[in-house]
């Protein structure tokens, strides 16, 4: 069994050695389906992470800056409902950027980022922990399945699960319910959830956000092919694909696709896959919510909604809920 390593006076690191998936089999199966898909995780290598950071800074992409403003504007109101003697747990913490607002304003007892990328987690927490010497950092390298089953052992302090960014919108409805129930388990019976959810709005605003004029989102989408070529030797010709992103009104979601402009054959492991001109690889969904509808989903997952905050333009929402 893994044991925590003491990296700094207020930082321990626990490596749960996340299980490796058979990427070749997974990709071959998803691309061979009648409607080919790719898991959004393949967007992210070093270049993909840099491209996503560039997306968040474009004038069209509102979620990141809107959520950060909501957190800064309402942190005190959130703290009034929570108290300060708590532990923040953040599954999929990445570079631990957004939590800094809460660490600055709340000074909680502890912070537990859970992240599958070992290097990203180590770099972020080694830089962050010295800035908050009174906060106990317990960094855990884990995938989502491991993170959501991680037991609450916070010295009797309530645990606040922090899940920003409207990442919840990437889940299909049935999987979303399962994931929210996993967040309920991670929070524990005395815990809370603070979660971001992007709101339904004018489709023109949504379409612009996922088709920025600078082309960062297109490059981000296409980077999945470059990533798979390096990792699996698939032989994609990225120049033969074009980025497509649009709002599906019936499903109330943004969809991202890669459309093949000419016939192409690729190899994944020992399988050959033919992609005819005009076919599309579905790479991501981003569901959009209403405050009332998302509150119902929280209740269905075992939470009691406490408060929600929405910006003046009704672009984005943050929800605070307690374990029911």
Coordinates of C-alpha atoms in Angstrom, one line a residue:
X1 CA 0.0 0.0 0.0
X2 CA 1.3 3.5 -0.9
X3 CA 2.4 5.7 1.9
X4 CA 2.4 9.5 1.9
X5 CA 5.7 11.3 1.2
X6 CA 6.5 14.5 3.2
X7 CA 7.7 16.9 0.5
X8 CA 7.5 20.2 2.4
X9 CA 6.6 21.0 6.0
X10 CA 2.9 21.5 5.1
X11 CA 2.8 19.2 1.9
X12 CA 2.4 15.5 1.7
X13 CA 2.1 13.5 -1.5
X14 CA 0.3 10.2 -2.0
X15 CA 0.8 8.4 -5.3
X16 CA -2.1 5.9 -5.8
X17 CA -0.5 4.9 -9.1
X18 CA -3.6 5.4 -11.3
X19 CA -4.2 2.3 -13.4
X20 CA -3.1 2.6 -17.0
X21 CA -5.8 2.1 -19.6
X22 CA -5.2 0.2 -22.8
X23 CA -5.3 3.3 -24.9
X24 CA -4.9 1.5 -28.3
X25 CA -7.9 -0.7 -27.6
X26 CA -10.0 2.2 -26.2
X27 CA -9.3 4.4 -29.2
X28 CA -9.8 1.6 -31.8
X29 CA -13.1 0.7 -30.2
X30 CA -14.4 4.3 -30.1
X31 CA -13.2 5.2 -33.7
X32 CA -14.8 2.0 -35.1
X33 CA -18.2 2.8 -33.7
X34 CA -21.0 3.7 -36.2
X35 CA -20.6 7.2 -34.9
X36 CA -16.9 7.6 -34.2
X37 CA -15.9 9.3 -30.9
X38 CA -12.7 10.2 -29.0
X39 CA -12.4 10.7 -25.3
X40 CA -11.7 14.4 -24.5
X41 CA -8.8 13.3 -22.4
X42 CA -6.8 13.0 -25.6
X43 CA -6.9 16.8 -26.0
X44 CA -4.4 17.1 -23.2
X45 CA -0.7 16.7 -23.6
X46 CA 1.7 19.6 -23.0
X47 CA 0.6 21.5 -26.1
X48 CA -3.1 20.8 -25.5
X49 CA -2.9 22.2 -22.0
X50 CA -1.2 25.3 -23.3
X51 CA -3.9 25.7 -26.0
X52 CA -6.7 25.4 -23.4
X53 CA -5.0 28.1 -21.3
X54 CA -5.0 30.3 -24.4
X55 CA -8.7 29.5 -25.0
X56 CA -9.6 30.7 -21.6
X57 CA -8.1 34.1 -22.3
X58 CA -9.9 34.7 -25.6
X59 CA -12.6 37.4 -25.6
X60 CA -15.2 34.9 -26.8
X61 CA -14.7 32.3 -24.0
X62 CA -16.5 33.7 -21.0
X63 CA -16.7 30.7 -18.5
X64 CA -13.3 31.0 -16.9
X65 CA -13.2 34.7 -16.1
X66 CA -16.9 34.7 -15.2
X67 CA -16.5 31.9 -12.7
X68 CA -13.4 33.5 -11.2
X69 CA -15.3 36.8 -10.7
X70 CA -18.2 35.0 -9.1
X71 CA -15.9 33.2 -6.7
X72 CA -14.1 36.4 -5.8
X73 CA -17.3 38.4 -5.4
X74 CA -19.1 35.8 -3.3
X75 CA -16.4 34.1 -1.3
X76 CA -17.4 35.8 1.9
X77 CA -21.0 34.8 1.5
X78 CA -19.9 31.2 0.9
X79 CA -17.7 31.2 3.9
X80 CA -20.6 32.5 6.1
X81 CA -22.5 29.3 5.2
X82 CA -19.5 27.0 5.6
X83 CA -17.3 28.3 8.4
X84 CA -13.5 28.4 8.0
X85 CA -12.5 25.1 9.7
X86 CA -12.9 22.9 6.7
X87 CA -10.8 20.9 4.2
X88 CA -11.2 21.6 0.5
X89 CA -11.0 18.5 -1.8
X90 CA -10.6 19.2 -5.5
X91 CA -10.9 16.2 -7.9
X92 CA -9.2 16.9 -11.3
X93 CA -7.3 19.9 -9.7
X94 CA -4.9 20.4 -12.6
X95 CA -2.7 23.4 -11.9
X96 CA -4.7 24.4 -8.8
X97 CA -5.5 27.8 -10.3
X98 CA -9.1 28.6 -9.2
X99 CA -8.7 27.3 -5.7
X100 CA -6.3 30.1 -5.0
X101 CA -9.2 32.5 -4.6
X102 CA -10.7 30.3 -1.9
X103 CA -7.3 29.8 -0.2
X104 CA -6.7 33.6 -0.1
X105 CA -10.2 34.4 1.3
X106 CA -10.9 31.4 3.5
X107 CA -7.6 30.1 4.8
X108 CA -9.1 26.6 5.3
X109 CA -7.5 23.9 7.6
X110 CA -6.5 21.8 4.6
X111 CA -6.5 21.4 0.9
X112 CA -6.5 18.0 -0.9
X113 CA -6.0 18.2 -4.7
X114 CA -6.6 15.0 -6.6
X115 CA -5.1 14.8 -10.0
X116 CA -4.1 12.0 -12.4
X117 CA -1.1 13.8 -13.8
X118 CA 1.7 13.3 -11.3
X119 CA 4.0 16.0 -12.7
X120 CA 1.3 18.6 -12.9
X121 CA 0.2 17.9 -9.4
X122 CA 3.7 18.0 -8.0
X123 CA 4.6 21.2 -9.8
X124 CA 1.4 23.0 -8.7
X125 CA 1.5 22.0 -5.1
X126 CA 5.2 22.6 -4.6
X127 CA 4.7 26.1 -5.8
X128 CA 1.5 26.7 -3.9
X129 CA 2.1 25.2 -0.5
X130 CA 4.8 27.7 0.7
X131 CA 2.4 30.5 0.0
X132 CA -0.1 29.1 2.6
X133 CA 2.0 27.7 5.4
X134 CA -1.0 27.4 7.7
X135 CA -2.9 25.2 5.3
X136 CA -2.2 21.5 5.3
X137 CA -1.7 20.3 1.7
X138 CA -2.4 16.6 1.0
X139 CA -1.8 16.0 -2.7
X140 CA -3.1 12.7 -4.1
X141 CA -2.2 11.3 -7.5
X142 CA -5.4 9.4 -8.6
X143 CA -7.8 9.0 -11.4
X144 CA -11.5 10.0 -11.0
X145 CA -12.6 6.5 -9.9
X146 CA -10.0 6.4 -7.2
X147 CA -10.6 10.1 -6.2
X148 CA -14.4 9.7 -5.7
X149 CA -13.9 6.7 -3.4
X150 CA -11.2 8.4 -1.3
X151 CA -12.3 8.2 2.3
X152 CA -12.9 11.3 4.4
X153 CA -10.2 11.4 7.0
X154 CA -10.0 15.1 7.8
X155 CA -9.7 15.1 11.6
X156 CA -13.4 15.6 12.0
X157 CA -13.5 18.7 9.9
X158 CA -16.2 19.0 7.2
X159 CA -14.9 18.4 3.6
X160 CA -15.9 20.8 0.8
X161 CA -15.6 19.2 -2.6
X162 CA -14.7 21.9 -5.1
X163 CA -15.4 21.1 -8.8
X164 CA -15.2 24.3 -10.8
X165 CA -15.1 25.0 -14.6
X166 CA -18.4 23.5 -15.6
X167 CA -16.5 20.2 -16.3
X168 CA -19.7 18.6 -15.1
X169 CA -21.2 19.6 -18.5
X170 CA -18.8 17.2 -20.3
X171 CA -20.7 14.2 -18.9
X172 CA -23.7 12.5 -20.6
X173 CA -26.8 12.9 -18.4
X174 CA -26.7 9.3 -17.0
X175 CA -23.0 9.4 -16.4
X176 CA -23.4 12.9 -14.8
X177 CA -25.8 11.5 -12.2
X178 CA -23.3 8.7 -11.3
X179 CA -20.5 11.3 -11.1
X180 CA -22.4 13.6 -8.8
X181 CA -23.2 10.7 -6.5
X182 CA -19.4 10.0 -6.5
X183 CA -18.9 13.6 -5.4
X184 CA -21.4 13.1 -2.7
X185 CA -19.4 10.1 -1.5
X186 CA -16.2 12.1 -1.6
X187 CA -17.8 14.9 0.5
X188 CA -18.9 12.5 3.2
X189 CA -22.0 12.7 5.4
X190 CA -21.0 16.1 6.9
X191 CA -19.6 17.6 3.7
X192 CA -20.4 20.1 1.1
X193 CA -20.1 20.7 -2.7
X194 CA -19.1 23.9 -4.5
X195 CA -19.6 23.4 -8.3
X196 CA -19.7 25.4 -11.4
X197 CA -22.3 25.0 -14.1
X198 CA -22.5 26.8 -17.5
X199 CA -25.9 28.2 -18.3
X200 CA -28.2 28.1 -21.3
X201 CA -28.0 31.3 -23.4
X202 CA -28.2 32.7 -26.9
X203 CA -26.7 30.0 -29.2
X204 CA -24.8 32.7 -31.0
X205 CA -22.8 33.4 -27.8
X206 CA -22.1 29.7 -27.3
X207 CA -21.1 29.1 -30.9
X208 CA -18.7 32.1 -30.7
X209 CA -17.1 30.8 -27.5
X210 CA -16.2 27.4 -29.2
X211 CA -15.1 29.0 -32.5
X212 CA -12.8 31.8 -31.4
X213 CA -11.4 34.0 -34.0
X214 CA -7.8 33.3 -33.1
X215 CA -8.4 29.6 -33.8
X216 CA -7.2 28.3 -30.4
X217 CA -10.2 26.0 -30.0
X218 CA -9.8 24.5 -33.5
X219 CA -6.1 23.9 -32.7
X220 CA -7.1 22.4 -29.4
X221 CA -9.5 20.0 -31.1
X222 CA -7.1 19.0 -33.8
X223 CA -4.3 18.5 -31.2
X224 CA -6.0 15.2 -30.1
X225 CA -4.9 13.8 -33.5
X226 CA -1.3 15.0 -33.1
X227 CA -1.3 13.5 -29.5
X228 CA -2.5 10.1 -30.7
X229 CA 0.0 10.1 -33.6
X230 CA 2.8 10.6 -31.1
X231 CA 1.4 8.2 -28.5
X232 CA 0.0 5.4 -30.7
X233 CA 1.5 6.0 -34.2
X234 CA -2.0 6.2 -35.7
X235 CA -1.0 8.0 -38.9
X236 CA -3.7 10.6 -38.8
X237 CA -3.3 13.4 -41.3
X238 CA -4.5 16.4 -39.2
X239 CA -4.5 18.6 -42.2
X240 CA -7.3 16.4 -43.6
X241 CA -9.6 17.3 -40.7
X242 CA -11.5 20.5 -39.9
X243 CA -12.9 21.7 -36.5
X244 CA -16.6 21.8 -36.2
X245 CA -18.4 23.1 -33.0
X246 CA -22.0 24.0 -32.8
X247 CA -24.9 24.3 -30.3
X248 CA -27.4 21.3 -30.4
X249 CA -30.6 23.0 -29.2
X250 CA -32.5 19.7 -28.8
X251 CA -29.8 18.2 -26.5
X252 CA -28.9 21.6 -25.0
X253 CA -25.2 21.1 -25.5
X254 CA -22.3 22.3 -27.5
X255 CA -20.8 19.5 -29.6
X256 CA -17.2 19.4 -30.9
X257 CA -16.3 17.3 -33.9
X258 CA -13.4 16.7 -36.3
X259 CA -14.7 16.4 -39.8
X260 CA -12.7 14.3 -42.3
X261 CA -12.3 16.2 -45.6
X262 CA -11.0 13.3 -47.6
X263 CA -10.8 9.5 -47.3
X264 CA -8.3 8.4 -44.9
X265 CA -7.1 5.2 -43.3
X266 CA -5.4 5.0 -39.9
X267 CA -3.9 2.2 -37.8
X268 CA -4.5 1.8 -34.1
X269 CA -2.6 -1.1 -32.7
X270 CA -3.2 -4.0 -35.1
X271 CA -6.5 -2.5 -36.5
X272 CA -7.0 -0.5 -39.6
X273 CA -9.8 2.0 -39.5
X274 CA -11.2 3.7 -42.6
X275 CA -12.6 7.2 -42.3
X276 CA -14.4 8.3 -45.4
X277 CA -14.7 12.0 -46.5
X278 CA -17.5 13.8 -44.7
X279 CA -17.4 11.5 -41.6
X280 CA -17.0 13.1 -38.2
X281 CA -15.3 12.1 -35.0
X282 CA -17.3 13.4 -32.0
X283 CA -14.7 14.7 -29.5
X284 CA -16.6 16.5 -26.8
X285 CA -20.0 17.6 -25.4
X286 CA -20.5 20.6 -23.1
X287 CA -24.1 20.5 -21.7
X288 CA -25.6 23.8 -20.6
X289 CA -28.0 24.1 -17.6
X290 CA -30.6 26.2 -15.8
X291 CA -30.1 27.0 -12.2
X292 CA -33.4 25.1 -11.3
X293 CA -32.6 22.1 -13.4
X294 CA -29.1 21.7 -12.1
X295 CA -30.4 22.1 -8.5
X296 CA -32.7 19.2 -9.2
X297 CA -29.8 17.1 -10.4
X298 CA -27.9 17.9 -7.2
X299 CA -30.9 16.7 -5.1
X300 CA -31.1 13.5 -7.1
X301 CA -27.4 12.8 -6.3
X302 CA -27.9 13.2 -2.5
X303 CA -27.3 16.9 -1.9
X304 CA -29.4 19.7 -0.5
X305 CA -28.9 22.9 -2.5
X306 CA -28.0 25.9 -0.2
X307 CA -27.2 28.8 -2.4
X308 CA -26.4 29.6 -6.0
X309 CA -24.8 32.7 -7.6
X310 CA -25.2 33.9 -11.2
X311 CA -23.4 36.8 -12.9
X312 CA -25.3 39.8 -14.1
X313 CA -25.4 38.6 -17.7
X314 CA -26.7 35.1 -16.7
X315 CA -23.8 33.4 -18.3
X316 CA -22.6 31.1 -15.5
X317 CA -23.6 29.7 -12.1
X318 CA -21.9 28.4 -9.0
X319 CA -23.8 26.2 -6.7
X320 CA -23.2 25.4 -3.0
X321 CA -24.9 22.3 -1.6
X322 CA -24.7 20.2 1.6
X323 CA -24.7 16.4 1.8
X324 CA -28.3 15.4 2.4

